[in-house]
Coordinates of C-alpha atoms and ligand atoms in Angstrom, one line a residue:
X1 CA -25.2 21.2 -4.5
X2 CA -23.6 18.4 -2.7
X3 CA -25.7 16.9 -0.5
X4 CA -25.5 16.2 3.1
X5 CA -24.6 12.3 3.5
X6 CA -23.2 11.8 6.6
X7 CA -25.2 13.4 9.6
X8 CA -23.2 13.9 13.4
X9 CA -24.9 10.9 15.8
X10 CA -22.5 11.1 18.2
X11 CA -21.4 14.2 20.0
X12 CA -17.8 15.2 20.7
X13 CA -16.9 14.5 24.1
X14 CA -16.5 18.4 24.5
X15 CA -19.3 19.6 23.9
X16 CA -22.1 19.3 25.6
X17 CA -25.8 18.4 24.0
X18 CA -27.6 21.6 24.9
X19 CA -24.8 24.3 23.6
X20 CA -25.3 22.7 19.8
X21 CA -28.2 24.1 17.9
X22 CA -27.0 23.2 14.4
X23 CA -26.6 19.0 14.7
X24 CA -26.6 18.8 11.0
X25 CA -23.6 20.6 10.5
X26 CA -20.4 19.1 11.7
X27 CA -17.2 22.1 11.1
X28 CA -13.5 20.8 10.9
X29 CA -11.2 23.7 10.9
X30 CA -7.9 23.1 9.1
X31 CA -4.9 24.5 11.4
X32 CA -3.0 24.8 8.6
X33 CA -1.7 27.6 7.6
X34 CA -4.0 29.3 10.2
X35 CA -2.0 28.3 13.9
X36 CA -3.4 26.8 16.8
X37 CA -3.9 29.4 18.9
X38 CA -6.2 31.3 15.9
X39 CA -8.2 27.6 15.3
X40 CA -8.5 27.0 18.6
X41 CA -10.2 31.2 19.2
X42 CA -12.6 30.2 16.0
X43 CA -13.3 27.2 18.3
X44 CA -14.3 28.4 21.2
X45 CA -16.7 31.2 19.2
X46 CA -18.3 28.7 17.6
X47 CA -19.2 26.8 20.0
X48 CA -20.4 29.7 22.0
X49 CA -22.8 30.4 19.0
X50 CA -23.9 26.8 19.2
X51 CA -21.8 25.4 16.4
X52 CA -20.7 21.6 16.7
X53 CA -16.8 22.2 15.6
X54 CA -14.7 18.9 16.3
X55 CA -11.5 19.1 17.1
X56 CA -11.0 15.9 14.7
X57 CA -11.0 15.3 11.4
X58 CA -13.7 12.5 10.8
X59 CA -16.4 10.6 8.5
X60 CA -19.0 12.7 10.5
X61 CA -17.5 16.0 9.2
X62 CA -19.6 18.2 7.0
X63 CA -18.2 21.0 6.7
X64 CA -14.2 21.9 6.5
X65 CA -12.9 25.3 7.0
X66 CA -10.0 27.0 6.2
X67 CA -7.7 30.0 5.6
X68 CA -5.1 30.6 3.3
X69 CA -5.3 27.6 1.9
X70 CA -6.6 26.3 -1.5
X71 CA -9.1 24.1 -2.6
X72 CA -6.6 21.8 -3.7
X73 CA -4.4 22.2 -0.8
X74 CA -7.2 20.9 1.8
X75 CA -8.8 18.2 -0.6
X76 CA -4.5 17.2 -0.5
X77 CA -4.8 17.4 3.3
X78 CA -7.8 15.5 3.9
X79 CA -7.1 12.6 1.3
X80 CA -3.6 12.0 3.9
X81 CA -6.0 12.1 6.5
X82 CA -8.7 9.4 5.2
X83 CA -6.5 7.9 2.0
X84 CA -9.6 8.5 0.4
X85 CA -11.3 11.0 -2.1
X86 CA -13.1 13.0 0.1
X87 CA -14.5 15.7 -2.5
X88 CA -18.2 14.6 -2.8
X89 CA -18.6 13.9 0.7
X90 CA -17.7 17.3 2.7
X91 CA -17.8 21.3 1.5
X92 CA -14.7 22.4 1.3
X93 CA -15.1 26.5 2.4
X94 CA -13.3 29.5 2.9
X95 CA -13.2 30.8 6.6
X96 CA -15.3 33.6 4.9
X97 CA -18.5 31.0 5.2
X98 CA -17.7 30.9 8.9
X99 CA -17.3 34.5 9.7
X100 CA -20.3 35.4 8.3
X101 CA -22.5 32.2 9.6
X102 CA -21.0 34.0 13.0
X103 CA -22.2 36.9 12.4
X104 CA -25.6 35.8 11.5
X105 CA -25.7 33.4 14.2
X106 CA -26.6 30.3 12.3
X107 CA -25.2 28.5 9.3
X108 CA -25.3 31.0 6.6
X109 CA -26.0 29.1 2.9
X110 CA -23.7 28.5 1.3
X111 CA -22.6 30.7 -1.8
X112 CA -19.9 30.3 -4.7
X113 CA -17.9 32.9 -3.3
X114 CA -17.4 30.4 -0.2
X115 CA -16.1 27.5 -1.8
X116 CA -13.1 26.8 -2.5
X117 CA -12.4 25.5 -6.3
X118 CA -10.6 22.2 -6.8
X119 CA -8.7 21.7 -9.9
X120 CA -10.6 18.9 -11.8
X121 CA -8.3 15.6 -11.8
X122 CA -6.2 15.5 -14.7
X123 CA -6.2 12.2 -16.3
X124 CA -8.1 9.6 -14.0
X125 CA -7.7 10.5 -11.3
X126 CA -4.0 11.0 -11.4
X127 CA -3.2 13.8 -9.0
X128 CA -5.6 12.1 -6.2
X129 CA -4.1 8.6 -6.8
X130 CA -0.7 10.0 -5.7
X131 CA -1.9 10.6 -2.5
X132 CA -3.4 7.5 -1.2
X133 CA -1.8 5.9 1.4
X134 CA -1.6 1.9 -0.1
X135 CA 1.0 1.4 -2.9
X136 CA -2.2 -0.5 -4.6
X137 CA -3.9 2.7 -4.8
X138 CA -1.5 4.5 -7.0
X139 CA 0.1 4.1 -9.7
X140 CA 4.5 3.3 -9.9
X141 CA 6.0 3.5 -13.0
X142 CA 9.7 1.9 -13.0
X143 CA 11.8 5.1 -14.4
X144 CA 10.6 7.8 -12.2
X145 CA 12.2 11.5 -11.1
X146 CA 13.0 10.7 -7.8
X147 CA 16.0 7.8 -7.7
X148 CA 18.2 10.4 -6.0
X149 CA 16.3 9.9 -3.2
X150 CA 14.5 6.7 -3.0
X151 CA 17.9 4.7 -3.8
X152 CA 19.1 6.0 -0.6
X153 CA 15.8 5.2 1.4
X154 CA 15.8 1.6 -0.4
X155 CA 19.6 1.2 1.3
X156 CA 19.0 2.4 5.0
X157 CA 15.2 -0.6 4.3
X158 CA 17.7 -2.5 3.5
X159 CA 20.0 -2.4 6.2
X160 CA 16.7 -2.5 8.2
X161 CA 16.2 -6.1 6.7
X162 CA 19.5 -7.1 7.7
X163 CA 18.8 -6.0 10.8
X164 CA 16.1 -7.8 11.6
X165 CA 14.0 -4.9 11.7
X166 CA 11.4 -5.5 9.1
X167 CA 8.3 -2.5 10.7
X168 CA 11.4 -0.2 10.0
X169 CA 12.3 -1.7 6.5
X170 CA 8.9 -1.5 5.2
X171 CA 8.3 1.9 6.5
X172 CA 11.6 3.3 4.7
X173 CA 10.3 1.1 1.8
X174 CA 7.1 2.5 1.9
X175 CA 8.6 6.6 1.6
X176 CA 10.6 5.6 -1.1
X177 CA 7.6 4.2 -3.2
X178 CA 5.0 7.2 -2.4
X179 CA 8.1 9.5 -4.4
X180 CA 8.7 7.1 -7.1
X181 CA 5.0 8.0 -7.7
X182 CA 5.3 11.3 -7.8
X183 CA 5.2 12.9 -11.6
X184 CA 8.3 15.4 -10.8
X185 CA 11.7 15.4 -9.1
X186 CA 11.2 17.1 -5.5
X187 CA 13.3 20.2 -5.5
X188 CA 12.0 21.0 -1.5
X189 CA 10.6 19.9 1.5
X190 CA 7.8 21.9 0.4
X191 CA 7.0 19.3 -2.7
X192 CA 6.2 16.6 0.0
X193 CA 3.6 18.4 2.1
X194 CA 0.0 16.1 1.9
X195 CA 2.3 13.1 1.0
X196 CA 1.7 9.9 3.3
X197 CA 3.9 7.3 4.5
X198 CA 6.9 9.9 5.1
X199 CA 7.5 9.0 8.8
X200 CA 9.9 11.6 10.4
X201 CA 13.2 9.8 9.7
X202 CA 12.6 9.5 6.2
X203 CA 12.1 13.6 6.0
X204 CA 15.1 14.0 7.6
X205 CA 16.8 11.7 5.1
X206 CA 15.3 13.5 2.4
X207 CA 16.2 17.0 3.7
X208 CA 19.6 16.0 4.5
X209 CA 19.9 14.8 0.4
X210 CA 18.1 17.7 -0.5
X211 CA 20.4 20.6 1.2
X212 CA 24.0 18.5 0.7
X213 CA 23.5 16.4 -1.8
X214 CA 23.6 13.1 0.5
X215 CA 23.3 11.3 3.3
X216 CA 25.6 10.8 6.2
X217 CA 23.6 7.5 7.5
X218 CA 23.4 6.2 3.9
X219 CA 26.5 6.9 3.4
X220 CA 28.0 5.2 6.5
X221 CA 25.4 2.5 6.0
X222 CA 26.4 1.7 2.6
X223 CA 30.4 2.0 3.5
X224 CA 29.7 -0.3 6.3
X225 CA 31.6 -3.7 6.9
X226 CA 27.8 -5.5 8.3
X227 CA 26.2 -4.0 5.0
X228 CA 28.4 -5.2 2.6
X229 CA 29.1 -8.7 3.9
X230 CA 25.1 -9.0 4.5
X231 CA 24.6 -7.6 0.7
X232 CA 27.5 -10.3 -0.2
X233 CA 26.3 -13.2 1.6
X234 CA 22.3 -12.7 1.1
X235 CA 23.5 -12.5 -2.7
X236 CA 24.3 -15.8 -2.8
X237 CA 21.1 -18.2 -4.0
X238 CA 20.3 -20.3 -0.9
X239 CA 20.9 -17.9 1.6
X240 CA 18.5 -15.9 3.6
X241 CA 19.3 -12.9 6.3
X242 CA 19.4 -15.2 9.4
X243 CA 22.0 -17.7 7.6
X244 CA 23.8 -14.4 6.5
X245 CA 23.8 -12.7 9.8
X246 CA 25.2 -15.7 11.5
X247 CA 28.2 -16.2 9.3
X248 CA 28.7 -12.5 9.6
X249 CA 28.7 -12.8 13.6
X250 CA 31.4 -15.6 13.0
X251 CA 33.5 -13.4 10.6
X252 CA 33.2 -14.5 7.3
X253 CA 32.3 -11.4 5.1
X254 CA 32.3 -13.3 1.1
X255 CA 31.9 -16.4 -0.8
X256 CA 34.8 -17.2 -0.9
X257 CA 35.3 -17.0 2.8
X258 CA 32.2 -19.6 2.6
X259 CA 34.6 -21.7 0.6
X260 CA 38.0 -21.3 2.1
X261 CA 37.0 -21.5 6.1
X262 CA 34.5 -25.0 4.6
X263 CA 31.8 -24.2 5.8
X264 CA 28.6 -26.6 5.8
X265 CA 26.3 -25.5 2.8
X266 CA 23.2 -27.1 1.9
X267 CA 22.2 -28.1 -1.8
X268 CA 20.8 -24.8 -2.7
X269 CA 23.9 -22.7 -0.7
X270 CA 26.4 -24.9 -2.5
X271 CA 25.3 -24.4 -6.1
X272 CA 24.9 -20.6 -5.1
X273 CA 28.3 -20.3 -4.2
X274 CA 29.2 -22.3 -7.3
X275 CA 27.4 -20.2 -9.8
X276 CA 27.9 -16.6 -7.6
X277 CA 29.4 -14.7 -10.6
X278 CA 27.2 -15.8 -13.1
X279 CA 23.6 -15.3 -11.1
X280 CA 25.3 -12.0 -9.7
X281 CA 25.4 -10.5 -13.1
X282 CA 21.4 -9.4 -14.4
X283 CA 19.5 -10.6 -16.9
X284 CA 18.7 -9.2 -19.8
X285 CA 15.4 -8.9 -21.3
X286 CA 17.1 -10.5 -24.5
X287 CA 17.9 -13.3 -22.1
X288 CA 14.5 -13.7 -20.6
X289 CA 13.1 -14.0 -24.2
X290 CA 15.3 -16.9 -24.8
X291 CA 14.4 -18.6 -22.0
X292 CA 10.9 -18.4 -22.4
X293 CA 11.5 -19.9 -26.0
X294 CA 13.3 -23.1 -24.0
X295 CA 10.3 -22.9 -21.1
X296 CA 7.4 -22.7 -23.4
X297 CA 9.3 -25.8 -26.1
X298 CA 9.5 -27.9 -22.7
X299 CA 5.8 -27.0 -22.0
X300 CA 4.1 -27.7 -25.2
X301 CA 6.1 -31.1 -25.7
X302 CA 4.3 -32.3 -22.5
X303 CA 1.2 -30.5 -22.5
X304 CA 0.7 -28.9 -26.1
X305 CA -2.5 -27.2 -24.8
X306 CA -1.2 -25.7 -21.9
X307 CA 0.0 -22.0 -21.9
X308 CA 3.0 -19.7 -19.9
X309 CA 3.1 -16.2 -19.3
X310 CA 6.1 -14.2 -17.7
X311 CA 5.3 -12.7 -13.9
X312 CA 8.0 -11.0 -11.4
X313 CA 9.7 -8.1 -12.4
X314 CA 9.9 -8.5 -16.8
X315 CA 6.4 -8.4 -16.5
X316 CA 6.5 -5.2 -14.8
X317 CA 8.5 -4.3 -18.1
X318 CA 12.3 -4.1 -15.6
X319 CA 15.0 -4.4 -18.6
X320 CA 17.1 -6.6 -15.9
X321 CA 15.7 -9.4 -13.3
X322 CA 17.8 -11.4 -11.0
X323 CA 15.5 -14.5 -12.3
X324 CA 12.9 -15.0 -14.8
X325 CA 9.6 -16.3 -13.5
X326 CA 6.8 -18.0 -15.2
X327 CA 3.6 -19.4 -14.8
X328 CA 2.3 -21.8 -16.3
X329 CA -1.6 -22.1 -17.1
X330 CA -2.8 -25.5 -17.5
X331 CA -6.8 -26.2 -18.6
X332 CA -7.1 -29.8 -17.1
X333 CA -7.3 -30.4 -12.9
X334 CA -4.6 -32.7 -11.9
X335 CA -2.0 -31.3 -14.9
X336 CA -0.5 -29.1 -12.7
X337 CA 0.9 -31.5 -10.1
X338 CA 2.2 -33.0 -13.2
X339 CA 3.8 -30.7 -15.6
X340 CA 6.7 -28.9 -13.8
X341 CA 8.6 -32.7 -13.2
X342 CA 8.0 -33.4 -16.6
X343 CA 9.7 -30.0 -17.7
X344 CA 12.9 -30.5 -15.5
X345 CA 13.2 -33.8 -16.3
X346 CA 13.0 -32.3 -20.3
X347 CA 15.3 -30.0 -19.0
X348 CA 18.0 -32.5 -17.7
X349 CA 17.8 -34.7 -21.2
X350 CA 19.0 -31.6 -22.9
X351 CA 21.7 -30.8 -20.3
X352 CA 20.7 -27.3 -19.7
X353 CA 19.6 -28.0 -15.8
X354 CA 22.5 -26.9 -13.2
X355 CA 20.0 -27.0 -10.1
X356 CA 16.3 -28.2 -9.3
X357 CA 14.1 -27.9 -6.4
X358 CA 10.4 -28.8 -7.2
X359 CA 8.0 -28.1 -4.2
X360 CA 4.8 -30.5 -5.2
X361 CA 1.6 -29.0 -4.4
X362 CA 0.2 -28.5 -0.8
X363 CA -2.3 -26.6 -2.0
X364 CA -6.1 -27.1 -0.2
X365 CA -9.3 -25.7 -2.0
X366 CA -10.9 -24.9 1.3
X367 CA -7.4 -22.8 3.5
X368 CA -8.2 -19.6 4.3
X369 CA -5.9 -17.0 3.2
X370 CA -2.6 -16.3 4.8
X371 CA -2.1 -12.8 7.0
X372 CA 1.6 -13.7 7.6
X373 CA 3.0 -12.2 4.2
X374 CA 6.5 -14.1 4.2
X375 CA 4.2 -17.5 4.6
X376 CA 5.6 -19.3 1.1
X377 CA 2.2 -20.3 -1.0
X378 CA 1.2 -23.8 -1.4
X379 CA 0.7 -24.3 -5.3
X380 CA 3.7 -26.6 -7.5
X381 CA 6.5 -24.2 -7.6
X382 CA 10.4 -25.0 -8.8
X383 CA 13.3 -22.8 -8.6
X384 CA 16.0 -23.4 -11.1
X385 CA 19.4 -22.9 -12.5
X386 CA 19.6 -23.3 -16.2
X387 CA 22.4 -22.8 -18.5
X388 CA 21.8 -20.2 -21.1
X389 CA 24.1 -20.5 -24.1
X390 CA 25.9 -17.5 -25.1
X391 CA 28.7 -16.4 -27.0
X392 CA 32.2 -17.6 -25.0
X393 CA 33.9 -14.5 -23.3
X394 CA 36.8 -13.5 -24.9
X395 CA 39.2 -13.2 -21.8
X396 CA 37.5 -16.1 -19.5
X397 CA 40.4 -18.9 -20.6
X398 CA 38.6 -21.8 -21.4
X399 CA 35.4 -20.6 -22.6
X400 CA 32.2 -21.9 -21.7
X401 CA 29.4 -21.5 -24.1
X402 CA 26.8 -20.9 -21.4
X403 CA 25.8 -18.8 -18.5
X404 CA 23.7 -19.9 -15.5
X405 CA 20.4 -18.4 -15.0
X406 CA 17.8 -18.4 -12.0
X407 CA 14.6 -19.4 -13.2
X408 CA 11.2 -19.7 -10.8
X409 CA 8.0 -21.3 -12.2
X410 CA 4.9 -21.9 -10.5
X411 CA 1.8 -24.1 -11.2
X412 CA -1.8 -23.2 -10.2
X413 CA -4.7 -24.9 -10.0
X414 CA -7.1 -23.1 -12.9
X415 CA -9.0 -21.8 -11.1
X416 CA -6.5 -19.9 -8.5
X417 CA -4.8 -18.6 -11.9
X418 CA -5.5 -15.1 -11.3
X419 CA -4.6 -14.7 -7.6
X420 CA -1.4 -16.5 -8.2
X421 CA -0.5 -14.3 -11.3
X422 CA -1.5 -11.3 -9.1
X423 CA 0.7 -12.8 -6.5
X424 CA 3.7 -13.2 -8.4
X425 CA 3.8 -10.0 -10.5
X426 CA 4.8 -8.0 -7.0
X427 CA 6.1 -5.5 -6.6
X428 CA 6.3 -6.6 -3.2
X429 CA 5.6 -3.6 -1.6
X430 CA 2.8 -3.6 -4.2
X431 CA 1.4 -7.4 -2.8
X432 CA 2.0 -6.6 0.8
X433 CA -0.2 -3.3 0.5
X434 CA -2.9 -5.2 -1.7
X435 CA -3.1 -7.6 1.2
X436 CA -3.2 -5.2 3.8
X437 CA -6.0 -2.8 1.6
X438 CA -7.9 -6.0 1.5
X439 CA -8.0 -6.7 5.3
X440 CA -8.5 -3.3 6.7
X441 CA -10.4 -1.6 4.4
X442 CA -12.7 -4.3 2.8
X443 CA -12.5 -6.4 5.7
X444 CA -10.9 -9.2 3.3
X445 CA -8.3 -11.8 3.4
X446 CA -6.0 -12.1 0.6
X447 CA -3.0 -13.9 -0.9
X448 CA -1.7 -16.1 -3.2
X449 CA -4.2 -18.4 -3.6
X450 CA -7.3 -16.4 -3.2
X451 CA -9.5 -13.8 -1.8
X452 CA -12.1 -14.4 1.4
X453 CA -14.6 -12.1 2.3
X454 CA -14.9 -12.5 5.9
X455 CA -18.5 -10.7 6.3
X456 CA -20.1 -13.3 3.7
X457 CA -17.6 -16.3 5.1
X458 CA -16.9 -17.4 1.3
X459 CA -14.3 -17.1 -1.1
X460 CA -14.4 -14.7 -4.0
X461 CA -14.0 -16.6 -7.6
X462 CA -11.7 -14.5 -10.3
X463 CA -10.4 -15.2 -13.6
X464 CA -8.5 -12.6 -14.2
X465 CA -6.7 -9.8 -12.3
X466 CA -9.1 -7.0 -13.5
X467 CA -12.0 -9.5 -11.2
X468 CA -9.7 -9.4 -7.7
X469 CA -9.4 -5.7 -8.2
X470 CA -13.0 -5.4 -9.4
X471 CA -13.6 -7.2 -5.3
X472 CA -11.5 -4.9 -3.7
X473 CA -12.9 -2.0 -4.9
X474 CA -10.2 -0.3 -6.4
X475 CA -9.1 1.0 -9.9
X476 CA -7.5 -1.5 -12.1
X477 CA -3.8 -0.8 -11.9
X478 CA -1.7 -2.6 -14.9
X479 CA 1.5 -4.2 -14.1
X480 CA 3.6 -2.2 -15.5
X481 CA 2.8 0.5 -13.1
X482 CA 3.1 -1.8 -10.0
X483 CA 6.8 -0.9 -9.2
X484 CA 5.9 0.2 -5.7
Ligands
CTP501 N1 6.8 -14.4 -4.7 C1 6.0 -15.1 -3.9 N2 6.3 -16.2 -3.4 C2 7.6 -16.7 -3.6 C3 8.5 -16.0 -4.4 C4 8.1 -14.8 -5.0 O1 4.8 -14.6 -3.8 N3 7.9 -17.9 -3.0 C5 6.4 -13.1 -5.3 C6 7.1 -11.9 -4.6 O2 6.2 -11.3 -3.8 C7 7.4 -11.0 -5.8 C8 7.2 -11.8 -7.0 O3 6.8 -13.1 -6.6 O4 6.5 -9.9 -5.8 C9 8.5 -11.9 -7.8 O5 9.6 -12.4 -7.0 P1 11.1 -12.2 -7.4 O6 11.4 -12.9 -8.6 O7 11.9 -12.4 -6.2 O8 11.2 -10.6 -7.6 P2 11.0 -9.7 -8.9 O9 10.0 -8.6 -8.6 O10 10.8 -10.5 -10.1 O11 12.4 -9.0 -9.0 P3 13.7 -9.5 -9.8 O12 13.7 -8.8 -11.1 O13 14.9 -9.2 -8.9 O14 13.6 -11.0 -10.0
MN502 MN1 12.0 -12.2 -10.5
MN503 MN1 11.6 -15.2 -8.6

């Protein structure tokens, strides 16, 4: 028997104190599959019988009825509602339960025959994990079923962020991440009922995909001459949407429109434009192991103690990045304001660096945590071009032996280790819903550097990932099923 938790202490603003005999029981019916103007009969003859029935679905619900549906299909329903598993705290019952409490005039007990079965969860938790609404509640493999469509949703999020429009970016970005969770290819709109985060023009997208094969925004989106010139421009290292946007507005379209017209390009910009076919081109995983050879050599020969670990998307096991990021995790305070010069400066003795920028540490034991999520983090951080030796090309005249390469490592503190690892590893979907979890449903700040639980006022220490999750109250999930 499930026990009653939550009992009604408000009443509905409809009903009125003296017409509700049963307080203890607090009936959602489900229009689905039933129609409004059957739910909204049940209603009224409920009420008249003294039954509390709310016309919302809420934590003070009890008991949820329905018709037609099954159990699955209303634990679906309500898990959209709440983002939470909501099977131990409500009966889920056939309409049957209600007809015959009407009858008798009060709540009848409740019998087998009247509940309806859910399916026990397959493999922790999996099916209900699908559902919840925050990317860090589920888990995202990389290779999913449903590129076909989230490719297309990823373009128009795109074009959002070239726009400006980031609320419209992240919502396209956030239907495309609820399918890659999915476990099958949708074949109908029917596959997405109960999913969250599909907002109304994503459905249409989808719908449009799923009875012609495409899109005719993506396609005019991805054909267009702003799309391509932003994808072009924002391409090149250096070079953010508002730099991009403004060249576009001015007519330039490519690099080497950048380079013919002259225009003004600072450090970063200019080695961007210099190296633009080589960082345009992935890496490899077989490239990422070889620089983590020449990254961990430059370590050890300054700090032989001191360890580094891969973060970003290798770690999230992509076979192609568009940089290889590190961290490094030093075991003495001070060493790691100290160790990323030494490793560039390693780096320029053996003629392998093309491009530096070291940001030292601003990093303050006692800031609060961030809400802005594009807010850069504070810790020692450089971004790098390296050159990566590799067998000449064939056709590329005079031959060089080496490629550039982006490279990004960071420096925490020890103690911070964790949250920056967390940080790092995105997705960033993934990071930006962890955040947002953390704030409004654990009334918790969180970023890079840390976590603050605002009801306590203090910070939350972690050494590893599993810890910050472990805070936050949610399942463990490992990285390689954070490609939200
Ligand atoms: N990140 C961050 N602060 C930065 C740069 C990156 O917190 N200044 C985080 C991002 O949120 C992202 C992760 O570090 O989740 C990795 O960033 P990036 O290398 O840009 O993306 P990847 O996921 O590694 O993708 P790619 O394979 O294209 O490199
Ligand atoms: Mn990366
Ligand atoms: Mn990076």
């Amino acid at each position: 028997m499930i026990p009653l938790k939550r009992r009604k202490v408000s009443l509905p603003v409809n009903q009125q104190n003296d017409t509700c005999k049963f307080p203890h029981v607090s009936i959602f019916i489900l229009e689905r599959k039933m129609g409004a103007s059957r739910r909204a009969f049940l209603t009224r003859l409920g009420r008249s019988k003294g039954f509390l029935i709310e016309e919302i679905y809420s934590s003070s619900i009890t008991h949820v009825v329905s018709e037609n549906n099954s159990g699955d299909e209303v634990q679906a329903w309500l898990g959209n509602q709440t983002g939470q598993d909501t099977s131990s705290s409500v009966h889920l019952l056939d309409i049957r339960w209600f007809t015959e409490s009407m009858d008798a005039g009060q709540p009848v007990i409740i019998q087998d025959r009247h509940i309806l079965k859910v399916k026990p969860k397959p493999d922790g938790d999996h099916t209900a994990m699908l559902l919840k609404s925050y990317a860090c509640q589920r888990r995202t493999p990389l290779k999913h079923h449903n590129s076909f469509l989230t490719e297309a949703l990823e373009i128009l999020a795109q074009n959002a962020e070239y726009n400006d429009n980031e609320g419209r970016s992240v919502a396209f970005r956030r239907a495309a991440s609820v399918l890659k969770a999915l476990p099958r290819r949708v074949r109908s709109m029917e596959d997405l009922r109960c999913l969250p985060c599909l907002g109304d023009h994503s459905q249409r997208v989808i719908k449009e995909i799923l009875e012609d094969g495409s899109s005719r925004e993506v396609e005019s989106t991805r054909q267009s001459e702003q799309y391509q010139a932003m994808k072009a421009l924002t391409g090149i290292f250096g070079v953010g949407v508002r730099t991009a946007d403004r060249w576009f507005r001015e007519g330039l379209r490519s690099p080497d429109d950048l380079i013919r017209t002259g225009q003004q390009l600072n450090r970063a910009q200019q080695a961007g434009v210099q190296y633009y076919d080589d960082l345009q081109k992935p890496v490899t995983m077989a490239e990422a192991d070889v620089i983590s050879d020449i990254v961990e050599k430059a370590v050890h020969s300054v700090l032989p103690g001191a360890e580094i670990q891969l973060m970003g998307g290798f770690r999230r096991g992509k076979e192609f990045g568009h940089d290889v990021d590190f961290i490094i995790k030093t075991f003495e305070s001070g060493q790691e304001d100290v160790i990323l010069a030494a490793v560039i400066q390693r780096f320029k003795s053996q003629n392998i660096l093309l491009y530096s920028d070291l940001q030292e540490s601003t990093f303050d034991l006692r800031q609060l945590p961030t809400h802005r999520f594009e807010a850069m983090d504070h810790f020692s951080k450089c971004f790098l071009i390296v050159k990566l030796k590799r067998e000449p090309e064939p056709d590329s005249g005079a031959g060089r032996d080496w490629r550039a390469v982006r490279v990004d490592l960071l420096a925490p503190p020890l103690e911070r280790f964790a949250y920056a690892l967390l940080g790092w590893t995105g997705s960033t979907l993934f990071e930006r819903d962890l955040r947002r979890f953390a704030r409004l449903e654990r009334g918790k700040l969180l970023d890079n550097h840390a976590l603050y639980d605002k009801a306590t006022n203090s910070f939350l220490s972690a050494d590893t990932e599993e810890d910050i999750f472990a805070h936050l109250g949610l399942e463990y999930i490992e990285p390689r099923q954070r490609n939200a």
